[in-house]
PDB file of C-alpha atoms in Angstrom:
ATOM      1  CA  MET A   1     -22.099   7.201  -2.124  1.00  0.00           C
ATOM      2  CA  VAL A   2     -21.779  10.701  -3.921  1.00  0.00           C
ATOM      3  CA  TRP A   3     -18.398  12.078  -4.564  1.00  0.00           C
ATOM      4  CA  ILE A   4     -19.353  15.870  -5.049  1.00  0.00           C
ATOM      5  CA  GLY A   5     -17.987  17.992  -7.641  1.00  0.00           C
ATOM      6  CA  VAL A   6     -14.049  18.913  -7.761  1.00  0.00           C
ATOM      7  CA  ALA A   7     -13.369  20.063  -4.260  1.00  0.00           C
ATOM      8  CA  PRO A   8     -12.071  17.352  -2.022  1.00  0.00           C
ATOM      9  CA  VAL A   9     -15.106  16.117  -0.160  1.00  0.00           C
ATOM     10  CA  ALA A  10     -14.724  16.997   3.457  1.00  0.00           C
ATOM     11  CA  LEU A  11     -15.442  14.113   5.773  1.00  0.00           C
ATOM     12  CA  SER A  12     -19.116  14.058   7.318  1.00  0.00           C
ATOM     13  CA  GLU A  13     -18.830  14.761  10.857  1.00  0.00           C
ATOM     14  CA  ASP A  14     -20.610  11.433  11.300  1.00  0.00           C
ATOM     15  CA  LEU A  15     -17.608   9.260   9.409  1.00  0.00           C
ATOM     16  CA  ALA A  16     -14.997  11.163  11.355  1.00  0.00           C
ATOM     17  CA  SER A  17     -16.409  10.588  14.744  1.00  0.00           C
ATOM     18  CA  VAL A  18     -17.271   6.942  13.777  1.00  0.00           C
ATOM     19  CA  ILE A  19     -13.693   6.178  12.719  1.00  0.00           C
ATOM     20  CA  HIS A  20     -12.139   7.922  15.869  1.00  0.00           C
ATOM     21  CA  ALA A  21     -14.469   5.880  18.240  1.00  0.00           C
ATOM     22  CA  SER A  22     -13.419   2.756  16.624  1.00  0.00           C
ATOM     23  CA  PHE A  23      -9.603   2.767  17.362  1.00  0.00           C
ATOM     24  CA  SER A  24      -7.078   3.430  19.933  1.00  0.00           C
ATOM     25  CA  ASP A  25      -3.330   4.066  19.866  1.00  0.00           C
ATOM     26  CA  SER A  26      -1.403   0.912  19.479  1.00  0.00           C
ATOM     27  CA  GLY A  27       2.406   1.161  19.752  1.00  0.00           C
ATOM     28  CA  GLN A  28       3.698   3.841  17.403  1.00  0.00           C
ATOM     29  CA  ALA A  29       0.322   3.425  15.443  1.00  0.00           C
ATOM     30  CA  THR A  30      -1.383   6.374  17.098  1.00  0.00           C
ATOM     31  CA  LEU A  31      -4.925   7.901  16.282  1.00  0.00           C
ATOM     32  CA  LEU A  32      -3.004  10.907  14.505  1.00  0.00           C
ATOM     33  CA  ARG A  33      -2.563   8.610  11.657  1.00  0.00           C
ATOM     34  CA  LEU A  34      -6.223   8.554  10.873  1.00  0.00           C
ATOM     35  CA  GLU A  35      -6.317  12.333   9.872  1.00  0.00           C
ATOM     36  CA  GLN A  36      -5.830  12.688   6.065  1.00  0.00           C
ATOM     37  CA  ASP A  37      -3.567  15.016   4.321  1.00  0.00           C
ATOM     38  CA  PRO A  38      -5.088  16.674   1.300  1.00  0.00           C
ATOM     39  CA  LEU A  39      -3.673  14.041  -1.131  1.00  0.00           C
ATOM     40  CA  GLN A  40      -4.994  10.991   0.881  1.00  0.00           C
ATOM     41  CA  GLN A  41      -8.259  13.033   1.090  1.00  0.00           C
ATOM     42  CA  ARG A  42      -8.423  13.397  -2.727  1.00  0.00           C
ATOM     43  CA  CYS A  43      -7.335   9.741  -3.379  1.00  0.00           C
ATOM     44  CA  SER A  44     -10.079   7.975  -1.157  1.00  0.00           C
ATOM     45  CA  GLN A  45     -12.384   6.969  -3.919  1.00  0.00           C
ATOM     46  CA  PRO A  46     -12.861   3.858  -6.115  1.00  0.00           C
ATOM     47  CA  ARG A  47     -10.498   3.939  -8.882  1.00  0.00           C
ATOM     48  CA  ASP A  48     -13.173   4.160 -11.629  1.00  0.00           C
ATOM     49  CA  GLU A  49     -14.602   7.171 -10.079  1.00  0.00           C
ATOM     50  CA  ARG A  50     -11.425   9.127 -10.155  1.00  0.00           C
ATOM     51  CA  VAL A  51     -11.267  12.663 -11.848  1.00  0.00           C
ATOM     52  CA  ASP A  52      -8.532  14.436 -13.596  1.00  0.00           C
ATOM     53  CA  ASP A  53      -9.083  17.968 -13.269  1.00  0.00           C
ATOM     54  CA  ASP A  54      -7.342  21.301 -12.357  1.00  0.00           C
ATOM     55  CA  ILE A  55      -7.235  20.271  -8.500  1.00  0.00           C
ATOM     56  CA  SER A  56      -5.549  16.895  -9.486  1.00  0.00           C
ATOM     57  CA  MET A  57      -2.830  18.636 -11.875  1.00  0.00           C
ATOM     58  CA  ALA A  58      -2.204  21.310  -9.016  1.00  0.00           C
ATOM     59  CA  LEU A  59      -1.874  18.496  -6.360  1.00  0.00           C
ATOM     60  CA  ARG A  60       0.549  16.617  -8.600  1.00  0.00           C
ATOM     61  CA  GLN A  61       2.447  19.674  -9.171  1.00  0.00           C
ATOM     62  CA  GLU A  62       2.889  20.405  -5.549  1.00  0.00           C
ATOM     63  CA  ARG A  63       4.149  16.764  -5.050  1.00  0.00           C
ATOM     64  CA  LEU A  64       6.695  17.210  -7.871  1.00  0.00           C
ATOM     65  CA  ASN A  65       7.816  20.604  -6.373  1.00  0.00           C
ATOM     66  CA  ALA A  66       8.396  18.844  -3.021  1.00  0.00           C
ATOM     67  CA  VAL A  67      10.740  16.503  -3.997  1.00  0.00           C
ATOM     68  CA  VAL A  68      13.999  16.448  -2.134  1.00  0.00           C
ATOM     69  CA  PHE A  69      16.897  15.282  -4.348  1.00  0.00           C
ATOM     70  CA  PRO A  70      20.232  14.081  -2.727  1.00  0.00           C
ATOM     71  CA  GLU A  71      22.178  17.067  -1.409  1.00  0.00           C
ATOM     72  CA  ASP A  72      25.487  15.559  -2.883  1.00  0.00           C
ATOM     73  CA  GLY A  73      24.008  14.972  -6.290  1.00  0.00           C
ATOM     74  CA  ASN A  74      24.926  11.149  -5.795  1.00  0.00           C
ATOM     75  CA  PHE A  75      21.797   8.956  -6.568  1.00  0.00           C
ATOM     76  CA  LEU A  76      23.139   5.484  -6.436  1.00  0.00           C
ATOM     77  CA  GLY A  77      24.323   3.633  -2.995  1.00  0.00           C
ATOM     78  CA  ASP A  78      25.263   0.101  -2.580  1.00  0.00           C
ATOM     79  CA  TRP A  79      22.946  -2.326  -4.361  1.00  0.00           C
ATOM     80  CA  GLN A  80      23.330  -5.214  -1.957  1.00  0.00           C
ATOM     81  CA  ARG A  81      22.332  -2.965   0.815  1.00  0.00           C
ATOM     82  CA  GLY A  82      19.265  -1.860  -1.264  1.00  0.00           C
ATOM     83  CA  ALA A  83      18.384  -5.579  -1.788  1.00  0.00           C
ATOM     84  CA  ALA A  84      17.856  -5.983   1.929  1.00  0.00           C
ATOM     85  CA  VAL A  85      15.872  -3.017   2.202  1.00  0.00           C
ATOM     86  CA  ALA A  86      13.551  -4.083  -0.695  1.00  0.00           C
ATOM     87  CA  ALA A  87      13.102  -7.584   1.004  1.00  0.00           C
ATOM     88  CA  SER A  88      12.264  -6.137   4.273  1.00  0.00           C
ATOM     89  CA  GLY A  89       8.455  -5.612   5.043  1.00  0.00           C
ATOM     90  CA  ARG A  90       8.980  -4.481   8.808  1.00  0.00           C
ATOM     91  CA  GLY A  91       8.329  -0.994   9.927  1.00  0.00           C
ATOM     92  CA  LEU A  92       5.629   1.281  11.088  1.00  0.00           C
ATOM     93  CA  GLN A  93       3.085  -1.365  12.078  1.00  0.00           C
ATOM     94  CA  SER A  94       1.622  -1.204  15.508  1.00  0.00           C
ATOM     95  CA  ASN A  95       3.845  -4.286  16.492  1.00  0.00           C
ATOM     96  CA  ASP A  96       7.229  -3.025  15.162  1.00  0.00           C
ATOM     97  CA  ASP A  97       9.989  -1.773  16.978  1.00  0.00           C
ATOM     98  CA  PRO A  98      10.338   1.865  15.815  1.00  0.00           C
ATOM     99  CA  SER A  99      14.173   1.750  16.812  1.00  0.00           C
ATOM    100  CA  ILE A 100      14.893  -0.791  13.859  1.00  0.00           C
ATOM    101  CA  ALA A 101      15.259   0.681  10.351  1.00  0.00           C
ATOM    102  CA  ASN A 102      12.089   0.398   8.098  1.00  0.00           C
ATOM    103  CA  GLY A 103      12.238  -1.739   5.211  1.00  0.00           C
ATOM    104  CA  GLY A 104      10.742  -0.830   1.629  1.00  0.00           C
ATOM    105  CA  ASN A 105       8.560  -3.847   1.265  1.00  0.00           C
ATOM    106  CA  CYS A 106       8.987  -3.693  -2.787  1.00  0.00           C
ATOM    107  CA  TYR A 107       8.637  -7.619  -3.033  1.00  0.00           C
ATOM    108  CA  ALA A 108       5.114  -7.262  -1.592  1.00  0.00           C
ATOM    109  CA  CYS A 109       4.138  -5.538  -4.865  1.00  0.00           C
ATOM    110  CA  HIS A 110       6.818  -5.880  -7.498  1.00  0.00           C
ATOM    111  CA  GLN A 111       8.862  -8.648  -9.059  1.00  0.00           C
ATOM    112  CA  LEU A 112      12.770  -7.717  -8.761  1.00  0.00           C
ATOM    113  CA  ALA A 113      15.589 -10.039  -8.782  1.00  0.00           C
ATOM    114  CA  PRO A 114      14.133 -13.091 -10.481  1.00  0.00           C
ATOM    115  CA  THR A 115      15.726 -15.502  -7.929  1.00  0.00           C
ATOM    116  CA  GLU A 116      13.095 -14.248  -5.496  1.00  0.00           C
ATOM    117  CA  VAL A 117       9.680 -16.051  -6.212  1.00  0.00           C
ATOM    118  CA  ALA A 118       7.710 -14.822  -3.293  1.00  0.00           C
ATOM    119  CA  TYR A 119       6.732 -11.435  -5.089  1.00  0.00           C
ATOM    120  CA  GLY A 120       3.445  -9.707  -5.207  1.00  0.00           C
ATOM    121  CA  THR A 121       1.601  -8.346  -8.315  1.00  0.00           C
ATOM    122  CA  LEU A 122      -0.069  -5.069  -7.269  1.00  0.00           C
ATOM    123  CA  GLY A 123       2.879  -3.225  -9.199  1.00  0.00           C
ATOM    124  CA  PRO A 124       4.736  -4.163 -12.498  1.00  0.00           C
ATOM    125  CA  SER A 125       7.635  -6.381 -12.737  1.00  0.00           C
ATOM    126  CA  LEU A 126      10.855  -4.406 -12.185  1.00  0.00           C
ATOM    127  CA  THR A 127      13.163  -7.386 -13.452  1.00  0.00           C
ATOM    128  CA  GLN A 128      15.805  -5.789 -15.800  1.00  0.00           C
ATOM    129  CA  TYR A 129      14.884  -2.087 -14.812  1.00  0.00           C
ATOM    130  CA  GLY A 130      18.553  -1.436 -15.269  1.00  0.00           C
ATOM    131  CA  LEU A 131      18.150  -1.870 -18.924  1.00  0.00           C
ATOM    132  CA  ARG A 132      16.744   1.752 -18.919  1.00  0.00           C
ATOM    133  CA  GLY A 133      20.246   3.262 -18.349  1.00  0.00           C
ATOM    134  CA  GLN A 134      21.473   5.608 -15.808  1.00  0.00           C
ATOM    135  CA  SER A 135      20.854   8.938 -17.741  1.00  0.00           C
ATOM    136  CA  ASP A 136      20.274  12.144 -15.624  1.00  0.00           C
ATOM    137  CA  ALA A 137      16.566  11.916 -16.619  1.00  0.00           C
ATOM    138  CA  MET A 138      16.148   8.260 -15.601  1.00  0.00           C
ATOM    139  CA  LEU A 139      17.986   8.870 -12.187  1.00  0.00           C
ATOM    140  CA  ARG A 140      15.669  11.771 -11.359  1.00  0.00           C
ATOM    141  CA  TYR A 141      12.600   9.869 -12.765  1.00  0.00           C
ATOM    142  CA  THR A 142      13.234   6.812 -10.494  1.00  0.00           C
ATOM    143  CA  TRP A 143      14.114   9.147  -7.393  1.00  0.00           C
ATOM    144  CA  THR A 144      10.932  10.810  -7.755  1.00  0.00           C
ATOM    145  CA  LYS A 145       8.954   7.504  -8.141  1.00  0.00           C
ATOM    146  CA  LEU A 146      10.483   6.548  -4.993  1.00  0.00           C
ATOM    147  CA  TRP A 147      10.042   9.750  -3.190  1.00  0.00           C
ATOM    148  CA  ASP A 148       6.544  10.536  -3.948  1.00  0.00           C
ATOM    149  CA  THR A 149       4.862   8.508  -6.776  1.00  0.00           C
ATOM    150  CA  HIS A 150       2.098  10.920  -6.851  1.00  0.00           C
ATOM    151  CA  ALA A 151       4.147  13.508  -8.490  1.00  0.00           C
ATOM    152  CA  PHE A 152       3.666  11.380 -11.669  1.00  0.00           C
ATOM    153  CA  ASN A 153       0.703   9.352 -10.916  1.00  0.00           C
ATOM    154  CA  LEU A 154      -1.762  10.925  -8.502  1.00  0.00           C
ATOM    155  CA  CYS A 155      -3.636   8.363  -6.450  1.00  0.00           C
ATOM    156  CA  SER A 156      -1.206   5.637  -7.264  1.00  0.00           C
ATOM    157  CA  HIS A 157      -1.148   2.902  -4.446  1.00  0.00           C
ATOM    158  CA  MET A 158       2.508   2.787  -3.929  1.00  0.00           C
ATOM    159  CA  PRO A 159       3.825   4.445  -0.561  1.00  0.00           C
ATOM    160  CA  ARG A 160       5.598   7.800  -0.694  1.00  0.00           C
ATOM    161  CA  PHE A 161       8.978   6.275   0.634  1.00  0.00           C
ATOM    162  CA  GLY A 162      10.687   9.819   0.884  1.00  0.00           C
ATOM    163  CA  ALA A 163       7.957  12.206   1.536  1.00  0.00           C
ATOM    164  CA  GLN A 164       6.540  10.077   4.284  1.00  0.00           C
ATOM    165  CA  LYS A 165      10.049   9.387   5.760  1.00  0.00           C
ATOM    166  CA  ILE A 166       9.383   5.808   5.436  1.00  0.00           C
ATOM    167  CA  LEU A 167      12.985   5.174   4.251  1.00  0.00           C
ATOM    168  CA  THR A 168      16.064   7.455   4.735  1.00  0.00           C
ATOM    169  CA  GLU A 169      17.969   9.231   1.948  1.00  0.00           C
ATOM    170  CA  GLN A 170      20.752   6.549   2.114  1.00  0.00           C
ATOM    171  CA  GLN A 171      18.223   3.802   1.887  1.00  0.00           C
ATOM    172  CA  LEU A 172      16.679   5.305  -1.129  1.00  0.00           C
ATOM    173  CA  LYS A 173      20.108   5.467  -2.761  1.00  0.00           C
ATOM    174  CA  ASP A 174      20.648   1.926  -1.913  1.00  0.00           C
ATOM    175  CA  VAL A 175      17.387   0.832  -3.386  1.00  0.00           C
ATOM    176  CA  MET A 176      18.216   3.074  -6.516  1.00  0.00           C
ATOM    177  CA  ALA A 177      21.342   1.009  -7.015  1.00  0.00           C
ATOM    178  CA  PHE A 178      19.468  -2.104  -6.691  1.00  0.00           C
ATOM    179  CA  LEU A 179      17.277  -1.019  -9.489  1.00  0.00           C
ATOM    180  CA  LEU A 180      19.926   0.297 -11.743  1.00  0.00           C
ATOM    181  CA  ASP A 181      23.334  -1.125 -10.895  1.00  0.00           C
ATOM    182  CA  PRO A 182      24.172  -3.481 -13.918  1.00  0.00           C
ATOM    183  CA  ASN A 183      25.753  -5.869 -11.414  1.00  0.00           C
ATOM    184  CA  SER A 184      22.621  -6.017  -9.232  1.00  0.00           C
ATOM    185  CA  SER A 185      20.499  -9.042  -9.079  1.00  0.00           C
ATOM    186  CA  VAL A 186      17.525  -7.148 -10.502  1.00  0.00           C
ATOM    187  CA  ASN A 187      19.586  -7.019 -13.930  1.00  0.00           C
ATOM    188  CA  PRO A 188      21.153 -10.386 -14.378  1.00  0.00           C
ATOM    189  CA  PRO A 189      22.674 -11.144 -17.833  1.00  0.00           C
ATOM    190  CA  THR A 190      19.944 -11.702 -20.347  1.00  0.00           C
ATOM    191  CA  GLU A 191      20.359 -14.450 -22.819  1.00  0.00           C
ATOM    192  CA  GLY A 192      22.464 -13.630 -25.726  1.00  0.00           C
ATOM    193  CA  SER A 193      24.357 -10.990 -23.786  1.00  0.00           C
ATOM    194  CA  SER A 194      28.045 -11.799 -23.342  1.00  0.00           C
ATOM    195  CA  SER A 195      28.767  -9.606 -20.305  1.00  0.00           C
ATOM    196  CA  ALA A 196      26.989  -7.646 -17.642  1.00  0.00           C
ATOM    197  CA  HIS A 197      25.184  -4.795 -19.848  1.00  0.00           C
TER     198      HIS A 197
ATOM    199  CA  MET B   1     -24.009   1.218   7.899  1.00  0.00           C
ATOM    200  CA  TYR B   2     -23.271  -0.088   4.372  1.00  0.00           C
ATOM    201  CA  ALA B   3     -22.493   3.739   3.138  1.00  0.00           C
ATOM    202  CA  ILE B   4     -20.027   4.052   6.333  1.00  0.00           C
ATOM    203  CA  GLY B   5     -18.397   0.777   5.200  1.00  0.00           C
ATOM    204  CA  GLU B   6     -17.991   1.773   1.875  1.00  0.00           C
ATOM    205  CA  GLU B   7     -16.385   4.962   2.748  1.00  0.00           C
ATOM    206  CA  ILE B   8     -13.912   3.278   5.178  1.00  0.00           C
ATOM    207  CA  PHE B   9     -13.065   0.833   2.654  1.00  0.00           C
ATOM    208  CA  PHE B  10     -11.813   3.548   0.361  1.00  0.00           C
ATOM    209  CA  TYR B  11     -10.362   5.603   3.127  1.00  0.00           C
ATOM    210  CA  ARG B  12      -6.797   6.208   2.710  1.00  0.00           C
ATOM    211  CA  ALA B  13      -4.544   7.138   5.683  1.00  0.00           C
ATOM    212  CA  GLY B  14      -1.430   6.640   7.646  1.00  0.00           C
ATOM    213  CA  PRO B  15       2.293   6.579   6.788  1.00  0.00           C
ATOM    214  CA  HIS B  16       1.805   4.040   3.673  1.00  0.00           C
ATOM    215  CA  ASP B  17      -1.488   5.847   2.458  1.00  0.00           C
ATOM    216  CA  PHE B  18      -3.129   2.415   2.401  1.00  0.00           C
ATOM    217  CA  SER B  19      -6.936   1.740   2.407  1.00  0.00           C
ATOM    218  CA  CYS B  20      -8.555  -1.579   2.181  1.00  0.00           C
ATOM    219  CA  ALA B  21      -8.765  -0.878  -1.480  1.00  0.00           C
ATOM    220  CA  THR B  22      -5.032  -0.756  -1.945  1.00  0.00           C
ATOM    221  CA  CYS B  23      -4.926  -4.543  -1.475  1.00  0.00           C
ATOM    222  CA  HIS B  24      -8.596  -5.803  -2.278  1.00  0.00           C
ATOM    223  CA  GLU B  25     -10.026  -3.478  -5.250  1.00  0.00           C
ATOM    224  CA  GLN B  26      -8.695  -5.684  -7.923  1.00  0.00           C
ATOM    225  CA  SER B  27      -8.965  -9.261  -8.946  1.00  0.00           C
ATOM    226  CA  ASN B  28      -6.049 -11.590  -9.530  1.00  0.00           C
ATOM    227  CA  LYS B  29      -3.518  -9.688  -7.400  1.00  0.00           C
ATOM    228  CA  ARG B  30      -1.320 -11.143  -4.791  1.00  0.00           C
ATOM    229  CA  ILE B  31       1.086  -9.675  -2.011  1.00  0.00           C
ATOM    230  CA  ARG B  32       4.224 -11.766  -1.913  1.00  0.00           C
ATOM    231  CA  LEU B  33       2.505 -15.243  -2.457  1.00  0.00           C
ATOM    232  CA  GLN B  34      -0.703 -14.452  -0.814  1.00  0.00           C
ATOM    233  CA  GLN B  35      -3.716 -14.309  -3.068  1.00  0.00           C
ATOM    234  CA  LEU B  36      -5.748 -11.087  -2.361  1.00  0.00           C
ATOM    235  CA  PRO B  37      -9.620 -11.278  -2.793  1.00  0.00           C
ATOM    236  CA  ASN B  38     -11.172  -8.342  -4.735  1.00  0.00           C
ATOM    237  CA  LEU B  39     -13.936  -7.312  -2.074  1.00  0.00           C
ATOM    238  CA  THR B  40     -15.675  -5.132  -4.370  1.00  0.00           C
ATOM    239  CA  GLU B  41     -16.656  -8.096  -6.634  1.00  0.00           C
ATOM    240  CA  HIS B  42     -19.482 -10.288  -5.693  1.00  0.00           C
ATOM    241  CA  THR B  43     -18.187 -13.589  -6.336  1.00  0.00           C
ATOM    242  CA  GLU B  44     -14.856 -12.910  -4.492  1.00  0.00           C
ATOM    243  CA  VAL B  45     -16.402 -11.421  -1.611  1.00  0.00           C
ATOM    244  CA  ALA B  46     -19.078 -13.987  -1.319  1.00  0.00           C
ATOM    245  CA  GLU B  47     -16.107 -16.707  -1.071  1.00  0.00           C
ATOM    246  CA  ALA B  48     -13.971 -14.585   1.307  1.00  0.00           C
ATOM    247  CA  TYR B  49     -16.879 -13.510   3.590  1.00  0.00           C
ATOM    248  CA  GLY B  50     -18.500 -17.071   3.682  1.00  0.00           C
ATOM    249  CA  SER B  51     -15.334 -18.510   4.809  1.00  0.00           C
ATOM    250  CA  TRP B  52     -15.234 -16.710   8.104  1.00  0.00           C
ATOM    251  CA  PRO B  53     -14.968 -17.480  11.030  1.00  0.00           C
ATOM    252  CA  ALA B  54     -12.138 -19.876  10.053  1.00  0.00           C
ATOM    253  CA  TYR B  55      -9.528 -22.291  11.365  1.00  0.00           C
ATOM    254  CA  ARG B  56      -6.062 -20.721  11.223  1.00  0.00           C
ATOM    255  CA  MET B  57      -3.369 -23.825  10.583  1.00  0.00           C
ATOM    256  CA  SER B  58      -0.567 -21.367  11.558  1.00  0.00           C
ATOM    257  CA  GLN B  59      -2.213 -20.433  14.991  1.00  0.00           C
ATOM    258  CA  GLY B  60      -3.989 -23.629  15.801  1.00  0.00           C
ATOM    259  CA  LEU B  61      -7.198 -21.642  16.601  1.00  0.00           C
ATOM    260  CA  VAL B  62     -10.479 -20.478  15.279  1.00  0.00           C
ATOM    261  CA  ARG B  63     -10.665 -16.729  14.478  1.00  0.00           C
ATOM    262  CA  THR B  64     -13.385 -14.396  13.544  1.00  0.00           C
ATOM    263  CA  MET B  65     -13.817 -11.855  10.783  1.00  0.00           C
ATOM    264  CA  GLY B  66     -13.402  -9.245  13.369  1.00  0.00           C
ATOM    265  CA  TRP B  67      -9.718 -10.769  14.172  1.00  0.00           C
ATOM    266  CA  ARG B  68      -9.055 -10.762  10.251  1.00  0.00           C
ATOM    267  CA  LEU B  69      -9.969  -7.050   9.930  1.00  0.00           C
ATOM    268  CA  GLN B  70      -7.628  -6.175  13.100  1.00  0.00           C
ATOM    269  CA  ASP B  71      -4.841  -7.833  11.244  1.00  0.00           C
ATOM    270  CA  CYS B  72      -5.495  -6.054   7.841  1.00  0.00           C
ATOM    271  CA  PHE B  73      -5.580  -2.555   9.713  1.00  0.00           C
ATOM    272  CA  ARG B  74      -2.268  -3.475  11.415  1.00  0.00           C
ATOM    273  CA  GLN B  75      -0.815  -4.370   7.896  1.00  0.00           C
ATOM    274  CA  GLN B  76      -2.500  -0.880   6.793  1.00  0.00           C
ATOM    275  CA  ARG B  77      -0.246   0.814   9.424  1.00  0.00           C
ATOM    276  CA  TRP B  78      -3.343   2.061  11.252  1.00  0.00           C
ATOM    277  CA  PRO B  79      -3.781   2.099  15.009  1.00  0.00           C
ATOM    278  CA  GLY B  80      -5.606  -0.663  16.817  1.00  0.00           C
ATOM    279  CA  LEU B  81      -9.141  -1.394  15.587  1.00  0.00           C
ATOM    280  CA  THR B  82     -11.636  -2.000  18.623  1.00  0.00           C
ATOM    281  CA  PHE B  83     -13.210  -5.361  18.384  1.00  0.00           C
ATOM    282  CA  GLY B  84     -16.999  -4.979  17.707  1.00  0.00           C
ATOM    283  CA  SER B  85     -16.727  -1.264  17.098  1.00  0.00           C
ATOM    284  CA  GLU B  86     -18.677   0.638  14.594  1.00  0.00           C
ATOM    285  CA  VAL B  87     -15.884   0.640  12.007  1.00  0.00           C
ATOM    286  CA  SER B  88     -15.602  -3.136  12.239  1.00  0.00           C
ATOM    287  CA  ILE B  89     -19.611  -3.879  11.839  1.00  0.00           C
ATOM    288  CA  ALA B  90     -19.713  -1.253   9.020  1.00  0.00           C
ATOM    289  CA  LEU B  91     -16.842  -2.935   7.210  1.00  0.00           C
ATOM    290  CA  GLN B  92     -18.709  -6.462   7.695  1.00  0.00           C
ATOM    291  CA  THR B  93     -21.813  -4.901   6.507  1.00  0.00           C
ATOM    292  CA  TYR B  94     -20.219  -3.725   3.451  1.00  0.00           C
ATOM    293  CA  MET B  95     -18.757  -7.003   2.737  1.00  0.00           C
ATOM    294  CA  ALA B  96     -22.063  -9.047   3.602  1.00  0.00           C
ATOM    295  CA  VAL B  97     -24.217  -6.679   1.130  1.00  0.00           C
ATOM    296  CA  ASN B  98     -21.660  -7.180  -1.553  1.00  0.00           C
ATOM    297  CA  ALA B  99     -21.692 -10.981  -0.934  1.00  0.00           C
ATOM    298  CA  ALA B 100     -25.287 -11.235  -0.499  1.00  0.00           C
ATOM    299  CA  GLY B 101     -26.648 -14.471  -1.886  1.00  0.00           C
ATOM    300  CA  GLY B 102     -23.194 -16.119  -1.470  1.00  0.00           C
ATOM    301  CA  VAL B 103     -22.957 -19.458   0.195  1.00  0.00           C
ATOM    302  CA  MET B 104     -21.427 -19.744   3.749  1.00  0.00           C
ATOM    303  CA  THR B 105     -18.695 -22.245   3.913  1.00  0.00           C
ATOM    304  CA  ALA B 106     -17.395 -21.315   7.491  1.00  0.00           C
ATOM    305  CA  PRO B 107     -15.533 -22.420   9.349  1.00  0.00           C
ATOM    306  CA  GLY B 108     -13.067 -22.120   6.619  1.00  0.00           C
ATOM    307  CA  LEU B 109      -9.328 -23.383   6.635  1.00  0.00           C
ATOM    308  CA  LYS B 110      -6.616 -20.755   6.414  1.00  0.00           C
ATOM    309  CA  ARG B 111      -3.143 -21.029   6.459  1.00  0.00           C
TER     310      ARG B 111
END
């Protein structure tokens, strides 16, 4: 397979028609989902064939500019509700009921509260994430990561929870608190620390 | 067919931006507690490909690779894959070629 030059490779007529002919609408998962946006098109190659060029930089900047921060300036919700969002893997599959809230499925890819042993390893462990503190920079970094991870790491395999409307603003705030609240189960007191940090 | 299968393997789409590669492009990764085979790597794809059709203990039936792919596309948040479609065959060709020389152990046992 040849990935040509710097421009996003347009799908060959062939591939597009093969793909379309092979699927049918299934519940909320309709054929519209097979259309790629520019980011998806750019990121559809093996990881060792990715190029970091002007187009990647422009795409990354575009994603960064599109991040929507909480209107009320408050980044942190309820960590216990956030724990439930992180644990739920449901939502947006053809067999999921669209009237029930989506989950974030964070445990599919991350270790979070150390008491949950059924965690995946596609992403780094986030246990003790709260040790990084709650500075403005940290709040904005984490929010951006959750809203659209590609703003920092183009072609990351983490979903764009805000940009793709997988989670609501309130759910994102709750997940933020799950990561950053010193009392959250993600941040249990470490050995040697006398109280919650 | 192989080239089409390869392109589909890396094709990201849908609300979660997932492709097969999201879950099957690296070794020694798991989702929750389920071990994910790296299907771009000969030994691992040979083991995975060679173990289907398989007996699913949780379902009490024998399932085909076509069924396995439908279920992965569901997790990928894509629409329904048509059984026996070109995409299904192209992906199986992609895996079969990457697995060439491997040993068939089917029917496998899956949870």
